[in-house]
Structures are given as C-alpha cells and as structure tokens.
C-alpha cells in the first residue's frame, strides 16, 4: 500500500469543551474536556489511517504538551515520528456554546524552531522506509521559520520521488504558490482571494482565479475548498465544480484536513482526480457532523459518498 507522509511544523494538543454561553468576567462552567492531537498534517495522517490507508506523521514535539501529543498518537495507533525540540508544543482550544450553537476557536502561535530542528525534521522524512509516495505539508509555520523552508522540502520530495501536497495559509502559502513545484495545492476561498490579490465574489471569479494560478504554474492541481458548497478543481485547462452533501454542522474543526487526507489517499490508491475530490468532500462533510475536535468516521464518509453524485 502506498505510504503517505505528513509534516506538521506547528502541531498542537487540541482541547475542546462546551459551555452554556461565553460571557466576560464570569466563571464559565464547562463540560469535561476532550483532548485530540492536532495540527494540519497530523489531522491529515489521522484521516488517512481512519480510512484504511498507511500514513506516518512527522512533527516537532517538546515540553509537556509535546509528551501528551506523542502519547495520544501512540494510543491512536498512528505511525508517527516526533522530532525533539527545545521549545514547548502548543495547546489550542475550542469552546462550543450549546445555547447558541456558536463555536469559538482559540489558536496559539507555537514555539519557534531552530535551523537545526528544522534540519532534523527533513532528516526524518529522508530516512522514512518505505519511501512515501506523497508528502503533505499542512498547517501553519511557527514563528521565525523562514519561507525558504518550502524550497528545502520541495528539493527533498524531488530527491526521493514523492509528490508534494501543500495546505498552508498566509505568507507561507503565497510563497509556495510563487515558487511552484507542488503537485497539489488546497486553498480556501479567503486564501484564494489573497493569492490573486482581489476579492472573489462569484463562481466566475473563482474559476478565473484558479485558471490564473494554474497558468502561472503554482501547482499541477488546485483544489479550492468551498466548505458546504463543495470544491472547485483545476488541473491544466480543465475545471470541475463538485457539490457537497448537505449535513448538520456541529463543528468545523479539522474539516479541511479531513478533505485533504481523503483526497491524497484516493490519489495514492490510483483513483481518478474526480473520484478523489468526491471522496475528500465526503470526508470533510463527515467531520463537520462531529463535535469539537473529533474527525470523520469511516462509515459516515462511505454513507455520504453514496448519497449522490456530488456533481454541479
């Protein structure tokens, strides 16, 4: 079975609780907390594993939350390779208001990584056996990490013959798009607007923006994640819009990561791009049905995949 590796430069232990209502100054009585290992690449690897694929997560880890993260991945039975660092792994937390259905997500910045720690992450990826067919770089860059780390990772994937999949935000995403070389890029609608430096207010705007990015060689495939509206896929000169099944939204945490994990797994298994993105859309929809920081369940993904053809 093809191996999918993920690199998460800024992992987190995700804490989720619920309370009646978030108000200032008052003590907020919360539910029992749920802890999940988090960070984009870790979530991708978890979803690949849940859906029956073989994944290995590489990530820096330090301090008490780093230890907790490593133990949590052990308990899940996920193959993973922590890279020890001097700083502390971050915690992020989500609060659900059960009176209103609103969700509040608090994302902390994480510790900076030294050049030696970043080099060790690359060394671990290089040493993976068997060699991964896909390498997913997903999540935020921690403070102080140079944008040129993307170049180092791209060079690594070319040396080992892996396809690089990128799901970043902000300046790291913009840099990766400028440099090109990725096999697949997955921006959100807001991120797409930033990449083309103009508002995206219609489906026509989306299509024109994706055409401009593929023409610039930003990636071979661009999957625009549209949440409840599904996805728009660009490959060469071809565009395809795929709709999402309508599901009750409980929590959006990890939905994009679930989508990406399913897409990469399907591509690694040799499925068509159309089939892969439909699979990803079903996985994202299955995740929003789950509370807090919980990710998709395999049976939900299969059921949603069979609901309709997903076309639009």
PDB file of C-alpha atoms in Angstrom:
ATOM      1  CA  UNK A   1       0.000   0.000   0.000  1.00  0.00           C
ATOM      2  CA  UNK A   2       1.356   3.487  -0.842  1.00  0.00           C
ATOM      3  CA  UNK A   3       2.664   5.412   2.163  1.00  0.00           C
ATOM      4  CA  UNK A   4       1.572   8.995   2.780  1.00  0.00           C
ATOM      5  CA  UNK A   5       3.825  11.124   4.994  1.00  0.00           C
ATOM      6  CA  UNK A   6       2.761  14.376   6.576  1.00  0.00           C
ATOM      7  CA  UNK A   7       4.863  17.151   8.069  1.00  0.00           C
ATOM      8  CA  UNK A   8       3.297  19.381  10.720  1.00  0.00           C
ATOM      9  CA  UNK A   9       5.677  22.168  11.731  1.00  0.00           C
ATOM     10  CA  UNK A  10       3.299  23.624  14.323  1.00  0.00           C
ATOM     11  CA  UNK A  11       1.360  20.747  15.937  1.00  0.00           C
ATOM     12  CA  UNK A  12      -0.942  21.203  18.915  1.00  0.00           C
ATOM     13  CA  UNK A  13      -2.885  19.381  21.538  1.00  0.00           C
ATOM     14  CA  UNK A  14      -6.439  20.444  20.776  1.00  0.00           C
ATOM     15  CA  UNK A  15      -8.721  20.931  23.777  1.00  0.00           C
ATOM     16  CA  UNK A  16     -12.458  21.232  23.232  1.00  0.00           C
ATOM     17  CA  UNK A  17     -15.195  21.970  25.760  1.00  0.00           C
ATOM     18  CA  UNK A  18     -18.746  23.272  25.727  1.00  0.00           C
ATOM     19  CA  UNK A  19     -20.466  25.811  27.944  1.00  0.00           C
ATOM     20  CA  UNK A  20     -23.873  27.468  28.044  1.00  0.00           C
ATOM     21  CA  UNK A  21     -22.677  30.863  26.839  1.00  0.00           C
ATOM     22  CA  UNK A  22     -19.368  32.702  26.613  1.00  0.00           C
ATOM     23  CA  UNK A  23     -19.572  35.906  28.670  1.00  0.00           C
ATOM     24  CA  UNK A  24     -16.909  38.221  30.040  1.00  0.00           C
ATOM     25  CA  UNK A  25     -15.726  38.210  33.704  1.00  0.00           C
ATOM     26  CA  UNK A  26     -17.992  35.343  34.768  1.00  0.00           C
ATOM     27  CA  UNK A  27     -16.806  31.863  35.601  1.00  0.00           C
ATOM     28  CA  UNK A  28     -17.850  29.616  32.738  1.00  0.00           C
ATOM     29  CA  UNK A  29     -18.815  26.108  33.809  1.00  0.00           C
ATOM     30  CA  UNK A  30     -17.602  23.752  31.107  1.00  0.00           C
ATOM     31  CA  UNK A  31     -18.174  20.173  30.072  1.00  0.00           C
ATOM     32  CA  UNK A  32     -15.498  17.548  30.534  1.00  0.00           C
ATOM     33  CA  UNK A  33     -12.667  18.387  28.136  1.00  0.00           C
ATOM     34  CA  UNK A  34     -11.798  16.371  25.079  1.00  0.00           C
ATOM     35  CA  UNK A  35      -8.149  16.230  24.001  1.00  0.00           C
ATOM     36  CA  UNK A  36      -7.135  15.377  20.442  1.00  0.00           C
ATOM     37  CA  UNK A  37      -3.753  15.539  18.707  1.00  0.00           C
ATOM     38  CA  UNK A  38      -3.962  18.348  16.189  1.00  0.00           C
ATOM     39  CA  UNK A  39      -2.225  20.394  13.551  1.00  0.00           C
ATOM     40  CA  UNK A  40      -2.891  20.146   9.836  1.00  0.00           C
ATOM     41  CA  UNK A  41      -0.535  17.332   8.872  1.00  0.00           C
ATOM     42  CA  UNK A  42      -1.340  15.267  11.945  1.00  0.00           C
ATOM     43  CA  UNK A  43      -5.041  15.534  11.166  1.00  0.00           C
ATOM     44  CA  UNK A  44      -4.366  14.504   7.562  1.00  0.00           C
ATOM     45  CA  UNK A  45      -2.448  11.427   8.719  1.00  0.00           C
ATOM     46  CA  UNK A  46      -5.190  10.521  11.189  1.00  0.00           C
ATOM     47  CA  UNK A  47      -7.831  10.662   8.473  1.00  0.00           C
ATOM     48  CA  UNK A  48      -5.733   8.586   6.065  1.00  0.00           C
ATOM     49  CA  UNK A  49      -5.361   5.986   8.825  1.00  0.00           C
ATOM     50  CA  UNK A  50      -9.085   6.094   9.661  1.00  0.00           C
ATOM     51  CA  UNK A  51      -9.982   5.494   6.014  1.00  0.00           C
ATOM     52  CA  UNK A  52      -7.733   2.457   5.778  1.00  0.00           C
ATOM     53  CA  UNK A  53      -4.568   3.964   4.306  1.00  0.00           C
ATOM     54  CA  UNK A  54      -0.998   3.903   5.569  1.00  0.00           C
ATOM     55  CA  UNK A  55       0.247   7.212   6.943  1.00  0.00           C
ATOM     56  CA  UNK A  56       3.157   8.435   9.016  1.00  0.00           C
ATOM     57  CA  UNK A  57       3.123  11.818  10.768  1.00  0.00           C
ATOM     58  CA  UNK A  58       6.370  13.727  11.284  1.00  0.00           C
ATOM     59  CA  UNK A  59       6.275  16.648  13.693  1.00  0.00           C
ATOM     60  CA  UNK A  60       8.414  18.593  16.214  1.00  0.00           C
ATOM     61  CA  UNK A  61       7.490  17.971  19.854  1.00  0.00           C
ATOM     62  CA  UNK A  62       8.659  19.465  23.129  1.00  0.00           C
ATOM     63  CA  UNK A  63       7.524  20.151  26.688  1.00  0.00           C
ATOM     64  CA  UNK A  64       4.509  18.672  28.479  1.00  0.00           C
ATOM     65  CA  UNK A  65       2.096  19.105  25.574  1.00  0.00           C
ATOM     66  CA  UNK A  66       4.637  17.511  23.260  1.00  0.00           C
ATOM     67  CA  UNK A  67       4.723  14.485  25.543  1.00  0.00           C
ATOM     68  CA  UNK A  68       0.923  14.432  25.673  1.00  0.00           C
ATOM     69  CA  UNK A  69       0.736  14.675  21.883  1.00  0.00           C
ATOM     70  CA  UNK A  70       3.114  11.747  21.433  1.00  0.00           C
ATOM     71  CA  UNK A  71       1.201   9.608  23.934  1.00  0.00           C
ATOM     72  CA  UNK A  72      -2.107  10.472  22.257  1.00  0.00           C
ATOM     73  CA  UNK A  73      -0.803   9.359  18.850  1.00  0.00           C
ATOM     74  CA  UNK A  74       0.524   6.154  20.424  1.00  0.00           C
ATOM     75  CA  UNK A  75      -2.925   5.474  21.840  1.00  0.00           C
ATOM     76  CA  UNK A  76      -4.494   6.022  18.414  1.00  0.00           C
ATOM     77  CA  UNK A  77      -2.076   3.520  16.920  1.00  0.00           C
ATOM     78  CA  UNK A  78      -0.924   6.034  14.298  1.00  0.00           C
ATOM     79  CA  UNK A  79       2.576   5.681  12.897  1.00  0.00           C
ATOM     80  CA  UNK A  80       4.455   8.842  13.851  1.00  0.00           C
ATOM     81  CA  UNK A  81       7.964  10.270  14.193  1.00  0.00           C
ATOM     82  CA  UNK A  82       8.342  13.062  16.762  1.00  0.00           C
ATOM     83  CA  UNK A  83      11.371  15.335  16.404  1.00  0.00           C
ATOM     84  CA  UNK A  84      12.533  16.583  19.844  1.00  0.00           C
ATOM     85  CA  UNK A  85      12.764  20.373  20.187  1.00  0.00           C
ATOM     86  CA  UNK A  86      13.819  22.761  22.936  1.00  0.00           C
ATOM     87  CA  UNK A  87      10.542  24.717  22.923  1.00  0.00           C
ATOM     88  CA  UNK A  88       7.085  23.653  24.033  1.00  0.00           C
ATOM     89  CA  UNK A  89       4.401  22.225  21.789  1.00  0.00           C
ATOM     90  CA  UNK A  90       1.358  24.496  21.885  1.00  0.00           C
ATOM     91  CA  UNK A  91      -2.174  23.886  23.056  1.00  0.00           C
ATOM     92  CA  UNK A  92      -5.174  25.226  21.166  1.00  0.00           C
ATOM     93  CA  UNK A  93      -8.740  25.157  22.375  1.00  0.00           C
ATOM     94  CA  UNK A  94     -12.291  25.304  21.120  1.00  0.00           C
ATOM     95  CA  UNK A  95     -15.379  26.353  23.067  1.00  0.00           C
ATOM     96  CA  UNK A  96     -18.872  25.460  21.857  1.00  0.00           C
ATOM     97  CA  UNK A  97     -21.867  27.459  23.125  1.00  0.00           C
ATOM     98  CA  UNK A  98     -24.684  24.954  23.419  1.00  0.00           C
ATOM     99  CA  UNK A  99     -27.335  27.690  23.866  1.00  0.00           C
ATOM    100  CA  UNK A 100     -26.493  29.365  20.549  1.00  0.00           C
ATOM    101  CA  UNK A 101     -24.602  26.749  18.558  1.00  0.00           C
ATOM    102  CA  UNK A 102     -21.721  29.200  18.090  1.00  0.00           C
ATOM    103  CA  UNK A 103     -18.135  27.998  18.221  1.00  0.00           C
ATOM    104  CA  UNK A 104     -15.072  29.900  19.441  1.00  0.00           C
ATOM    105  CA  UNK A 105     -11.625  28.736  18.313  1.00  0.00           C
ATOM    106  CA  UNK A 106      -8.501  29.990  20.084  1.00  0.00           C
ATOM    107  CA  UNK A 107      -5.289  29.293  18.156  1.00  0.00           C
ATOM    108  CA  UNK A 108      -1.943  29.888  19.876  1.00  0.00           C
ATOM    109  CA  UNK A 109       1.255  30.705  17.930  1.00  0.00           C
ATOM    110  CA  UNK A 110       3.538  27.842  18.981  1.00  0.00           C
ATOM    111  CA  UNK A 111       7.273  27.797  19.647  1.00  0.00           C
ATOM    112  CA  UNK A 112       9.912  28.849  17.166  1.00  0.00           C
ATOM    113  CA  UNK A 113      12.116  26.175  15.602  1.00  0.00           C
ATOM    114  CA  UNK A 114      15.877  26.458  15.178  1.00  0.00           C
ATOM    115  CA  UNK A 115      17.584  25.702  11.885  1.00  0.00           C
ATOM    116  CA  UNK A 116      18.967  22.520  13.458  1.00  0.00           C
ATOM    117  CA  UNK A 117      15.474  21.387  14.498  1.00  0.00           C
ATOM    118  CA  UNK A 118      14.110  22.047  11.019  1.00  0.00           C
ATOM    119  CA  UNK A 119      17.025  20.107   9.521  1.00  0.00           C
ATOM    120  CA  UNK A 120      16.194  17.161  11.795  1.00  0.00           C
ATOM    121  CA  UNK A 121      12.606  17.196  10.502  1.00  0.00           C
ATOM    122  CA  UNK A 122      13.952  16.897   6.961  1.00  0.00           C
ATOM    123  CA  UNK A 123      16.357  14.146   8.023  1.00  0.00           C
ATOM    124  CA  UNK A 124      13.495  12.120   9.490  1.00  0.00           C
ATOM    125  CA  UNK A 125      11.492  12.489   6.277  1.00  0.00           C
ATOM    126  CA  UNK A 126      14.501  11.421   4.215  1.00  0.00           C
ATOM    127  CA  UNK A 127      15.010   8.323   6.367  1.00  0.00           C
ATOM    128  CA  UNK A 128      11.442   7.006   6.086  1.00  0.00           C
ATOM    129  CA  UNK A 129      11.288   3.427   4.893  1.00  0.00           C
ATOM    130  CA  UNK A 130       9.374   2.695   2.751  1.00  0.00           C
ATOM    131  CA  UNK A 131       9.715   5.961   0.874  1.00  0.00           C
ATOM    132  CA  UNK A 132       6.412   7.887   0.834  1.00  0.00           C
ATOM    133  CA  UNK A 133       4.645   8.409  -2.466  1.00  0.00           C
ATOM    134  CA  UNK A 134       3.017  11.612  -1.222  1.00  0.00           C
ATOM    135  CA  UNK A 135       4.323  14.172   1.264  1.00  0.00           C
ATOM    136  CA  UNK A 136       1.764  16.558   2.758  1.00  0.00           C
ATOM    137  CA  UNK A 137       2.905  19.887   4.217  1.00  0.00           C
ATOM    138  CA  UNK A 138      -0.084  21.185   6.146  1.00  0.00           C
ATOM    139  CA  UNK A 139      -0.733  23.700   8.905  1.00  0.00           C
ATOM    140  CA  UNK A 140       0.849  26.958   9.977  1.00  0.00           C
ATOM    141  CA  UNK A 141       4.521  27.867  10.135  1.00  0.00           C
ATOM    142  CA  UNK A 142       5.618  28.562  13.714  1.00  0.00           C
ATOM    143  CA  UNK A 143       7.204  31.948  14.458  1.00  0.00           C
ATOM    144  CA  UNK A 144      10.598  32.526  12.898  1.00  0.00           C
ATOM    145  CA  UNK A 145      10.555  29.742  10.306  1.00  0.00           C
ATOM    146  CA  UNK A 146      11.907  31.113   7.030  1.00  0.00           C
ATOM    147  CA  UNK A 147       9.687  30.857   3.966  1.00  0.00           C
ATOM    148  CA  UNK A 148      12.597  29.224   2.153  1.00  0.00           C
ATOM    149  CA  UNK A 149      11.987  26.061   4.189  1.00  0.00           C
ATOM    150  CA  UNK A 150       9.486  25.295   1.444  1.00  0.00           C
ATOM    151  CA  UNK A 151      12.355  25.158  -1.065  1.00  0.00           C
ATOM    152  CA  UNK A 152      14.227  22.670   1.121  1.00  0.00           C
ATOM    153  CA  UNK A 153      11.171  20.451   1.380  1.00  0.00           C
ATOM    154  CA  UNK A 154      10.475  20.662  -2.345  1.00  0.00           C
ATOM    155  CA  UNK A 155      14.063  19.598  -3.071  1.00  0.00           C
ATOM    156  CA  UNK A 156      13.656  16.666  -0.696  1.00  0.00           C
ATOM    157  CA  UNK A 157      10.494  15.438  -2.420  1.00  0.00           C
ATOM    158  CA  UNK A 158      12.226  15.591  -5.787  1.00  0.00           C
ATOM    159  CA  UNK A 159      15.177  13.582  -4.463  1.00  0.00           C
ATOM    160  CA  UNK A 160      13.001  10.809  -3.056  1.00  0.00           C
ATOM    161  CA  UNK A 161      10.430  10.867  -5.874  1.00  0.00           C
ATOM    162  CA  UNK A 162       7.421  11.908  -3.760  1.00  0.00           C
ATOM    163  CA  UNK A 163       4.620  14.254  -4.757  1.00  0.00           C
ATOM    164  CA  UNK A 164       4.333  17.370  -2.592  1.00  0.00           C
ATOM    165  CA  UNK A 165       0.856  18.388  -1.390  1.00  0.00           C
ATOM    166  CA  UNK A 166       0.534  21.833   0.201  1.00  0.00           C
ATOM    167  CA  UNK A 167      -2.149  23.179   2.527  1.00  0.00           C
ATOM    168  CA  UNK A 168      -0.792  26.340   4.122  1.00  0.00           C
ATOM    169  CA  UNK A 169      -2.050  29.861   4.807  1.00  0.00           C
ATOM    170  CA  UNK A 170      -0.761  33.411   4.833  1.00  0.00           C
ATOM    171  CA  UNK A 171       2.757  34.160   3.619  1.00  0.00           C
ATOM    172  CA  UNK A 172       3.883  30.502   3.507  1.00  0.00           C
ATOM    173  CA  UNK A 173       1.030  29.723   1.098  1.00  0.00           C
ATOM    174  CA  UNK A 174       1.781  32.775  -1.045  1.00  0.00           C
ATOM    175  CA  UNK A 175       5.462  31.820  -1.173  1.00  0.00           C
ATOM    176  CA  UNK A 176       4.693  28.207  -2.120  1.00  0.00           C
ATOM    177  CA  UNK A 177       2.392  29.422  -4.908  1.00  0.00           C
ATOM    178  CA  UNK A 178       5.071  31.799  -6.233  1.00  0.00           C
ATOM    179  CA  UNK A 179       7.754  29.117  -6.167  1.00  0.00           C
ATOM    180  CA  UNK A 180       5.557  26.436  -7.713  1.00  0.00           C
ATOM    181  CA  UNK A 181       6.574  22.801  -7.778  1.00  0.00           C
ATOM    182  CA  UNK A 182       3.736  21.380  -5.694  1.00  0.00           C
ATOM    183  CA  UNK A 183       1.660  18.554  -7.094  1.00  0.00           C
ATOM    184  CA  UNK A 184      -1.495  19.749  -5.343  1.00  0.00           C
ATOM    185  CA  UNK A 185      -2.431  22.990  -3.608  1.00  0.00           C
ATOM    186  CA  UNK A 186      -5.588  23.333  -1.496  1.00  0.00           C
ATOM    187  CA  UNK A 187      -6.525  26.941  -0.691  1.00  0.00           C
ATOM    188  CA  UNK A 188      -9.735  28.138   0.915  1.00  0.00           C
ATOM    189  CA  UNK A 189     -11.837  30.889  -0.647  1.00  0.00           C
ATOM    190  CA  UNK A 190     -10.249  33.590   1.529  1.00  0.00           C
ATOM    191  CA  UNK A 191      -6.788  32.252   0.747  1.00  0.00           C
ATOM    192  CA  UNK A 192      -7.551  32.245  -2.961  1.00  0.00           C
ATOM    193  CA  UNK A 193      -8.526  35.909  -2.758  1.00  0.00           C
ATOM    194  CA  UNK A 194      -5.173  36.668  -1.137  1.00  0.00           C
ATOM    195  CA  UNK A 195      -3.249  34.697  -3.754  1.00  0.00           C
ATOM    196  CA  UNK A 196      -4.761  36.631  -6.663  1.00  0.00           C
ATOM    197  CA  UNK A 197      -4.934  39.928  -4.730  1.00  0.00           C
ATOM    198  CA  UNK A 198      -8.564  40.660  -5.480  1.00  0.00           C
ATOM    199  CA  UNK A 199     -11.994  39.886  -3.992  1.00  0.00           C
ATOM    200  CA  UNK A 200     -13.674  36.650  -5.037  1.00  0.00           C
ATOM    201  CA  UNK A 201     -17.407  37.329  -5.119  1.00  0.00           C
ATOM    202  CA  UNK A 202     -18.799  34.898  -7.680  1.00  0.00           C
ATOM    203  CA  UNK A 203     -18.290  31.456  -9.171  1.00  0.00           C
ATOM    204  CA  UNK A 204     -16.886  33.115 -12.282  1.00  0.00           C
ATOM    205  CA  UNK A 205     -14.311  34.913 -10.091  1.00  0.00           C
ATOM    206  CA  UNK A 206     -13.332  31.561  -8.588  1.00  0.00           C
ATOM    207  CA  UNK A 207     -12.852  29.981 -11.991  1.00  0.00           C
ATOM    208  CA  UNK A 208     -10.830  32.886 -13.373  1.00  0.00           C
ATOM    209  CA  UNK A 209      -8.622  32.916 -10.268  1.00  0.00           C
ATOM    210  CA  UNK A 210      -7.875  29.200 -10.495  1.00  0.00           C
ATOM    211  CA  UNK A 211      -7.106  29.482 -14.207  1.00  0.00           C
ATOM    212  CA  UNK A 212      -4.638  32.280 -13.484  1.00  0.00           C
ATOM    213  CA  UNK A 213      -2.880  30.230 -10.789  1.00  0.00           C
ATOM    214  CA  UNK A 214      -2.557  27.116 -12.938  1.00  0.00           C
ATOM    215  CA  UNK A 215      -1.306  29.250 -15.844  1.00  0.00           C
ATOM    216  CA  UNK A 216       1.400  30.599 -13.521  1.00  0.00           C
ATOM    217  CA  UNK A 217       2.466  27.055 -12.636  1.00  0.00           C
ATOM    218  CA  UNK A 218       1.583  27.338  -8.948  1.00  0.00           C
ATOM    219  CA  UNK A 219       0.731  23.611  -8.818  1.00  0.00           C
ATOM    220  CA  UNK A 220      -0.335  20.813 -11.138  1.00  0.00           C
ATOM    221  CA  UNK A 221      -3.685  20.529  -9.345  1.00  0.00           C
ATOM    222  CA  UNK A 222      -5.512  23.170  -7.327  1.00  0.00           C
ATOM    223  CA  UNK A 223      -8.478  22.168  -5.189  1.00  0.00           C
ATOM    224  CA  UNK A 224     -10.429  25.183  -3.962  1.00  0.00           C
ATOM    225  CA  UNK A 225     -12.189  24.188  -0.753  1.00  0.00           C
ATOM    226  CA  UNK A 226     -15.644  25.773  -0.572  1.00  0.00           C
ATOM    227  CA  UNK A 227     -16.958  24.290   2.675  1.00  0.00           C
ATOM    228  CA  UNK A 228     -20.642  23.443   2.420  1.00  0.00           C
ATOM    229  CA  UNK A 229     -20.546  24.280  -1.304  1.00  0.00           C
ATOM    230  CA  UNK A 230     -18.030  21.537  -2.069  1.00  0.00           C
ATOM    231  CA  UNK A 231     -14.962  22.253  -4.192  1.00  0.00           C
ATOM    232  CA  UNK A 232     -13.715  23.661  -7.465  1.00  0.00           C
ATOM    233  CA  UNK A 233     -10.897  21.672  -9.063  1.00  0.00           C
ATOM    234  CA  UNK A 234      -8.383  22.930 -11.609  1.00  0.00           C
ATOM    235  CA  UNK A 235      -5.997  20.641 -13.470  1.00  0.00           C
ATOM    236  CA  UNK A 236      -4.302  22.064 -16.537  1.00  0.00           C
ATOM    237  CA  UNK A 237      -7.009  23.812 -18.521  1.00  0.00           C
ATOM    238  CA  UNK A 238      -9.794  21.694 -17.025  1.00  0.00           C
ATOM    239  CA  UNK A 239     -12.146  22.974 -14.325  1.00  0.00           C
ATOM    240  CA  UNK A 240     -14.746  20.944 -12.449  1.00  0.00           C
ATOM    241  CA  UNK A 241     -17.144  22.002  -9.720  1.00  0.00           C
ATOM    242  CA  UNK A 242     -18.235  19.323  -7.241  1.00  0.00           C
ATOM    243  CA  UNK A 243     -21.021  19.851  -4.718  1.00  0.00           C
ATOM    244  CA  UNK A 244     -21.126  18.707  -1.109  1.00  0.00           C
ATOM    245  CA  UNK A 245     -23.908  16.702   0.538  1.00  0.00           C
ATOM    246  CA  UNK A 246     -25.869  18.813   2.987  1.00  0.00           C
ATOM    247  CA  UNK A 247     -25.254  17.742   6.585  1.00  0.00           C
ATOM    248  CA  UNK A 248     -25.894  19.226  10.029  1.00  0.00           C
ATOM    249  CA  UNK A 249     -22.892  21.327  11.076  1.00  0.00           C
ATOM    250  CA  UNK A 250     -21.702  20.607  14.606  1.00  0.00           C
ATOM    251  CA  UNK A 251     -18.039  21.662  14.390  1.00  0.00           C
ATOM    252  CA  UNK A 252     -15.878  22.807  11.503  1.00  0.00           C
ATOM    253  CA  UNK A 253     -12.586  21.917  13.213  1.00  0.00           C
ATOM    254  CA  UNK A 254     -10.487  19.645  11.005  1.00  0.00           C
ATOM    255  CA  UNK A 255     -12.908  19.568   8.065  1.00  0.00           C
ATOM    256  CA  UNK A 256     -10.362  20.886   5.565  1.00  0.00           C
ATOM    257  CA  UNK A 257      -7.707  18.484   6.840  1.00  0.00           C
ATOM    258  CA  UNK A 258     -10.149  15.593   6.521  1.00  0.00           C
ATOM    259  CA  UNK A 259     -10.936  16.621   2.973  1.00  0.00           C
ATOM    260  CA  UNK A 260      -7.252  16.723   2.074  1.00  0.00           C
ATOM    261  CA  UNK A 261      -6.452  13.419   3.753  1.00  0.00           C
ATOM    262  CA  UNK A 262      -9.150  11.601   1.804  1.00  0.00           C
ATOM    263  CA  UNK A 263      -8.115  13.237  -1.484  1.00  0.00           C
ATOM    264  CA  UNK A 264      -4.471  12.242  -1.089  1.00  0.00           C
ATOM    265  CA  UNK A 265      -5.364   8.699  -0.029  1.00  0.00           C
ATOM    266  CA  UNK A 266      -7.588   8.230  -3.078  1.00  0.00           C
ATOM    267  CA  UNK A 267      -4.910   9.601  -5.422  1.00  0.00           C
ATOM    268  CA  UNK A 268      -2.281   7.362  -3.819  1.00  0.00           C
ATOM    269  CA  UNK A 269      -4.567   4.378  -4.449  1.00  0.00           C
ATOM    270  CA  UNK A 270      -4.736   5.259  -8.127  1.00  0.00           C
ATOM    271  CA  UNK A 271      -8.243   6.699  -8.261  1.00  0.00           C
ATOM    272  CA  UNK A 272      -9.111   9.485 -10.683  1.00  0.00           C
ATOM    273  CA  UNK A 273      -8.955  13.112  -9.605  1.00  0.00           C
ATOM    274  CA  UNK A 274     -12.745  13.324  -9.839  1.00  0.00           C
ATOM    275  CA  UNK A 275     -13.176  10.317  -7.531  1.00  0.00           C
ATOM    276  CA  UNK A 276     -10.527  11.611  -5.142  1.00  0.00           C
ATOM    277  CA  UNK A 277     -12.135  15.014  -4.671  1.00  0.00           C
ATOM    278  CA  UNK A 278     -15.583  13.478  -4.204  1.00  0.00           C
ATOM    279  CA  UNK A 279     -14.065  11.287  -1.505  1.00  0.00           C
ATOM    280  CA  UNK A 280     -12.485  14.358   0.089  1.00  0.00           C
ATOM    281  CA  UNK A 281     -15.742  16.291   0.071  1.00  0.00           C
ATOM    282  CA  UNK A 282     -17.492  13.380   1.799  1.00  0.00           C
ATOM    283  CA  UNK A 283     -14.754  13.225   4.447  1.00  0.00           C
ATOM    284  CA  UNK A 284     -14.998  16.961   5.115  1.00  0.00           C
ATOM    285  CA  UNK A 285     -18.774  16.742   5.442  1.00  0.00           C
ATOM    286  CA  UNK A 286     -18.458  13.753   7.770  1.00  0.00           C
ATOM    287  CA  UNK A 287     -16.120  15.752  10.015  1.00  0.00           C
ATOM    288  CA  UNK A 288     -18.417  18.766  10.437  1.00  0.00           C
ATOM    289  CA  UNK A 289     -21.044  16.360  11.797  1.00  0.00           C
ATOM    290  CA  UNK A 290     -18.740  15.521  14.731  1.00  0.00           C
ATOM    291  CA  UNK A 291     -18.392  17.593  17.916  1.00  0.00           C
ATOM    292  CA  UNK A 292     -15.373  19.648  18.988  1.00  0.00           C
ATOM    293  CA  UNK A 293     -12.075  18.468  17.566  1.00  0.00           C
ATOM    294  CA  UNK A 294     -13.265  14.982  16.596  1.00  0.00           C
ATOM    295  CA  UNK A 295     -12.562  13.967  12.990  1.00  0.00           C
ATOM    296  CA  UNK A 296     -14.594  11.946  10.493  1.00  0.00           C
ATOM    297  CA  UNK A 297     -15.704   8.348  10.949  1.00  0.00           C
ATOM    298  CA  UNK A 298     -15.175   5.937   8.085  1.00  0.00           C
ATOM    299  CA  UNK A 299     -18.777   4.730   7.987  1.00  0.00           C
ATOM    300  CA  UNK A 300     -20.059   8.320   7.708  1.00  0.00           C
ATOM    301  CA  UNK A 301     -17.700   9.030   4.820  1.00  0.00           C
ATOM    302  CA  UNK A 302     -18.895   5.961   2.919  1.00  0.00           C
ATOM    303  CA  UNK A 303     -22.542   6.794   3.553  1.00  0.00           C
ATOM    304  CA  UNK A 304     -22.174  10.405   2.389  1.00  0.00           C
ATOM    305  CA  UNK A 305     -20.227   9.297  -0.668  1.00  0.00           C
ATOM    306  CA  UNK A 306     -23.213   7.208  -1.722  1.00  0.00           C
ATOM    307  CA  UNK A 307     -25.839   9.924  -1.150  1.00  0.00           C
ATOM    308  CA  UNK A 308     -25.455  11.452  -4.570  1.00  0.00           C
ATOM    309  CA  UNK A 309     -23.127  12.030  -7.442  1.00  0.00           C
ATOM    310  CA  UNK A 310     -21.788  15.291  -5.918  1.00  0.00           C
ATOM    311  CA  UNK A 311     -21.768  16.996  -9.295  1.00  0.00           C
ATOM    312  CA  UNK A 312     -22.822  20.504 -10.069  1.00  0.00           C
TER     313      UNK A 312
END
